[in-house]
Short mmCIF file of C-alpha atoms in Angstrom, two decimals:
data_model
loop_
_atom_site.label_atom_id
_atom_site.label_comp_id
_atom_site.label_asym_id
_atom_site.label_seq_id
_atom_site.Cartn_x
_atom_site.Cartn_y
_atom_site.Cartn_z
CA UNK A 1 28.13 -51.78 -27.58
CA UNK A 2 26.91 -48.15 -27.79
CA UNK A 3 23.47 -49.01 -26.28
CA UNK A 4 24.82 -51.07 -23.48
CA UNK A 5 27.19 -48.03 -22.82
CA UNK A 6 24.19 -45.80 -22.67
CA UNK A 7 22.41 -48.00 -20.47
CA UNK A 8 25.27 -48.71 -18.61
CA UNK A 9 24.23 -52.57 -18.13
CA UNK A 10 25.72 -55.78 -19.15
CA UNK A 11 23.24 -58.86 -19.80
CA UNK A 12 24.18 -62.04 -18.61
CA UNK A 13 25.52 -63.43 -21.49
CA UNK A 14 28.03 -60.93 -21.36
CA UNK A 15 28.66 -61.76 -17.58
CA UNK A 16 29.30 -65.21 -18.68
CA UNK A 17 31.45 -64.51 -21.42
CA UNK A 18 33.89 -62.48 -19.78
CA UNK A 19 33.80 -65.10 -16.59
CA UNK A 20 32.44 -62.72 -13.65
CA UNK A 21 32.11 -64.88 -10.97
CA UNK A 22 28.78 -65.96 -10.22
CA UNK A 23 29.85 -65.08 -5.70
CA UNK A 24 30.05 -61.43 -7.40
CA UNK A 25 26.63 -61.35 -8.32
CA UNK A 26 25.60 -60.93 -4.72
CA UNK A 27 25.93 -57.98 -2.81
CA UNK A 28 27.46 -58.26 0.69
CA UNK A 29 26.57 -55.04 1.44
CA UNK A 30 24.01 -52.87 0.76
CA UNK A 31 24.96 -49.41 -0.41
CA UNK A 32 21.87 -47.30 -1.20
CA UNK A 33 23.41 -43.79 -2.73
CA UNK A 34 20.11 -42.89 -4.05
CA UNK A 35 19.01 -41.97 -0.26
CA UNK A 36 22.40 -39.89 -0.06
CA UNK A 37 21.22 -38.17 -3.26
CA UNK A 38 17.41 -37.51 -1.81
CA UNK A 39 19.87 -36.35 1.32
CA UNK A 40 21.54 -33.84 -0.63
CA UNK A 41 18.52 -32.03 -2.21
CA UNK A 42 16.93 -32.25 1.10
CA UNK A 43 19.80 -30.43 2.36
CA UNK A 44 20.11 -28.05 -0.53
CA UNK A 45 16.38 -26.97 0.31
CA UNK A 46 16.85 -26.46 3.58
CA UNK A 47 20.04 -24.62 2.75
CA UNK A 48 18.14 -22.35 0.66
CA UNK A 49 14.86 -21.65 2.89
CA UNK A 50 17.53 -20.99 5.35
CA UNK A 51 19.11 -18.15 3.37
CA UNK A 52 15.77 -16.96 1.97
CA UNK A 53 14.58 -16.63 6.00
CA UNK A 54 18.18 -14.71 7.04
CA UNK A 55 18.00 -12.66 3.98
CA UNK A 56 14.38 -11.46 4.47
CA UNK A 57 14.50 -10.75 8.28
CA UNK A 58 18.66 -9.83 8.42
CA UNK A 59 19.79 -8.37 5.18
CA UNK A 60 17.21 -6.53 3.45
CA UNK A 61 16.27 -4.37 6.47
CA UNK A 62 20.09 -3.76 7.20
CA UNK A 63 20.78 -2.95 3.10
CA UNK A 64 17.49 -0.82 3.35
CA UNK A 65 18.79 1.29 6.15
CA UNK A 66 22.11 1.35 4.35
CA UNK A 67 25.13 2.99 6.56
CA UNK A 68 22.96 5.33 8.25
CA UNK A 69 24.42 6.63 11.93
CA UNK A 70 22.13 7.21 15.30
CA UNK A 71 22.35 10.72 14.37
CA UNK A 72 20.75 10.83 10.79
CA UNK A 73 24.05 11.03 8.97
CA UNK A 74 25.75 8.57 6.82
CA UNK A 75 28.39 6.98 7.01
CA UNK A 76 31.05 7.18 4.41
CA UNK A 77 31.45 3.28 3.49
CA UNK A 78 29.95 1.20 0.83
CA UNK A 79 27.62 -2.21 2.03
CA UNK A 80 28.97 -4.15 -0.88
CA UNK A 81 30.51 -6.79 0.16
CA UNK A 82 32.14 -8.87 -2.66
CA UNK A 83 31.32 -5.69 -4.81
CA UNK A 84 32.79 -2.98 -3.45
CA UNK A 85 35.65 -2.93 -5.51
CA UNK A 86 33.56 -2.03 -8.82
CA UNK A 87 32.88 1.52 -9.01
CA UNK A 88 29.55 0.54 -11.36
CA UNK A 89 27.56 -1.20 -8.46
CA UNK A 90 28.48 1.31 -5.24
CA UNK A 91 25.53 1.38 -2.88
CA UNK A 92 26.29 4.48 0.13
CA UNK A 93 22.71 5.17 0.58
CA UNK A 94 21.05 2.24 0.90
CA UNK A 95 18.84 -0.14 -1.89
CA UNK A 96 16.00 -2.41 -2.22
CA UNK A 97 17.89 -5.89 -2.79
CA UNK A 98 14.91 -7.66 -4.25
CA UNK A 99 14.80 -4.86 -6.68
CA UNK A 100 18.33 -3.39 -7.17
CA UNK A 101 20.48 -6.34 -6.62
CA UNK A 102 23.87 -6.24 -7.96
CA UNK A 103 23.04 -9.32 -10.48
CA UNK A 104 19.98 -7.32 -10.92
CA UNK A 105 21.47 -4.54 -12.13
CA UNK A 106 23.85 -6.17 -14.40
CA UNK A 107 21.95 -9.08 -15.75
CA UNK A 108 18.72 -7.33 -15.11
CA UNK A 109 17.25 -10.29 -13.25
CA UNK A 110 18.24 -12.28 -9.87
CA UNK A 111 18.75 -15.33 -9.08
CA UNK A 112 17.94 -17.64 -5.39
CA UNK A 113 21.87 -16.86 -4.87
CA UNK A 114 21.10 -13.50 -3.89
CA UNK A 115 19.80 -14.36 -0.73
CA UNK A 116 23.16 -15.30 0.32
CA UNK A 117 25.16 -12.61 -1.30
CA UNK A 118 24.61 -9.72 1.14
CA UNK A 119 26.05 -9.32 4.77
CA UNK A 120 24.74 -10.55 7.28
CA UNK A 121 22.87 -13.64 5.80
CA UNK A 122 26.15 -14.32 3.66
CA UNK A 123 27.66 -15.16 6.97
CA UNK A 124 24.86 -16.82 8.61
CA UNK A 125 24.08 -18.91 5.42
CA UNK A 126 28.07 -19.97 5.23
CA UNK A 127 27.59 -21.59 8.78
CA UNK A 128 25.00 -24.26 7.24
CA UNK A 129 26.59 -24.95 4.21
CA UNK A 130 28.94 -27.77 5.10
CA UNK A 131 26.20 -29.61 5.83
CA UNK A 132 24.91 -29.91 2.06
CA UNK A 133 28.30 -29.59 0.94
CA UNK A 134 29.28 -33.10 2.96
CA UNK A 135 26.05 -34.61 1.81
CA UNK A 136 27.21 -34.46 -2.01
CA UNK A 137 30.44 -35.46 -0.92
CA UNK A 138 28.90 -38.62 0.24
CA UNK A 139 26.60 -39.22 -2.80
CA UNK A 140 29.35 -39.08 -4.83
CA UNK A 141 31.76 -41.21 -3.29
CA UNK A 142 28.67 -44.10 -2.43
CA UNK A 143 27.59 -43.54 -5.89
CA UNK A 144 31.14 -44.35 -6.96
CA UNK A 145 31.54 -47.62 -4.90
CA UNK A 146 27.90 -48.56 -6.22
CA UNK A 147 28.82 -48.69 -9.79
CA UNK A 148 33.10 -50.44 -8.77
CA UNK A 149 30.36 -52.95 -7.17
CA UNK A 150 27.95 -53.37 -10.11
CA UNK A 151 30.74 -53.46 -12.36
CA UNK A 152 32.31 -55.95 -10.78
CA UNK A 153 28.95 -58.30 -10.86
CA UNK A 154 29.37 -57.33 -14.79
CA UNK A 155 26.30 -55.16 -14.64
CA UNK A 156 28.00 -52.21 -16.07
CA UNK A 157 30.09 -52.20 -18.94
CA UNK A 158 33.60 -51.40 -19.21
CA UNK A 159 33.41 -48.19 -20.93
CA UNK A 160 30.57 -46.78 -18.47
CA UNK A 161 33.43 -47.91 -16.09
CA UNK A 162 35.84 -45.63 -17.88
CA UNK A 163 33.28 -42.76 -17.74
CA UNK A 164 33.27 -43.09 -14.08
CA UNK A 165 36.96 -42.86 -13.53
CA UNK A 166 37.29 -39.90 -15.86
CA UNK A 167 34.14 -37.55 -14.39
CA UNK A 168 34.32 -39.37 -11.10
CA UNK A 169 37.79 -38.43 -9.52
#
């Protein structure tokens, strides 16, 4: 019982035993939510070069400059963002971002989220993201009606069925 669980297949014995129909066994439509899945990371890379590109030419010359007027003066204001609040991370003068990030600083290393956490590629990158956002969305439903379908044709057990409900909502 444990294996099949794991495996998340029933053989055809089992099929027979619990009297699946044998019309079930035959899809009437074909749902492919692998290709949604290749979709999604598709998206999620293009996502990602797209943030990497609007950080590199946007935000790092703009946090580099940092709130420097026309005339050579600063500005009194803080290019934070989300962490302007937190007296530990103010930036007035300007910073390197790929060196002196705020995760940086704290964690003392950066991760590809950084390229989205600065103004103005944070707002740039948040146009795009519904697009791998809805692309997930999809996997997961198709890959929800995929296994209802295979479970019906008994090719996945009850309790993989179970799983699904519970992690699948």
């Amino acid at each position: 019982m444990v294996s099949n669980f794991i495996a998340g297949s029933v053989n055809a014995e089992q099929r027979a035993q619990h009297g699946v129909d044998a019309s079930l066994s035959k899809p009437k439509v074909a749902i492919s939510s692998e290709s949604l899945r290749f979709l999604t990371y598709v998206c999620f890379w293009m996502f990602n070069l797209f943030a990497m590109a609007m950080n590199h030419f946007f935000s790092i010359p703009y946090l580099k400059k940092g709130p420097q007027l026309d005339d050579g003066s600063y500005e009194d204001k803080d290019q934070c963002g989300a962490f302007k609040d937190t007296p530990m991370f103010e930036r007035r003068f300007g910073f390197d971002q790929k060196t002196e990030s705020h995760l940086e600083e704290f964690f003392g290393l950066a991760n590809i989220c950084t390229n989205w956490d600065y103004y103005p590629s944070r707002e740039l990158t948040a146009m795009i993201f519904p697009i791998f956002e809805y692309s997930i969305v999809a996997y997961i439903i198709f890959n929800y009606i995929q296994c209802k379908i295979q479970h019906r044709r008994g090719e996945l057990s009850d309790a993989y069925m179970r799983a699904m409900h519970i992690l699948t909502p």
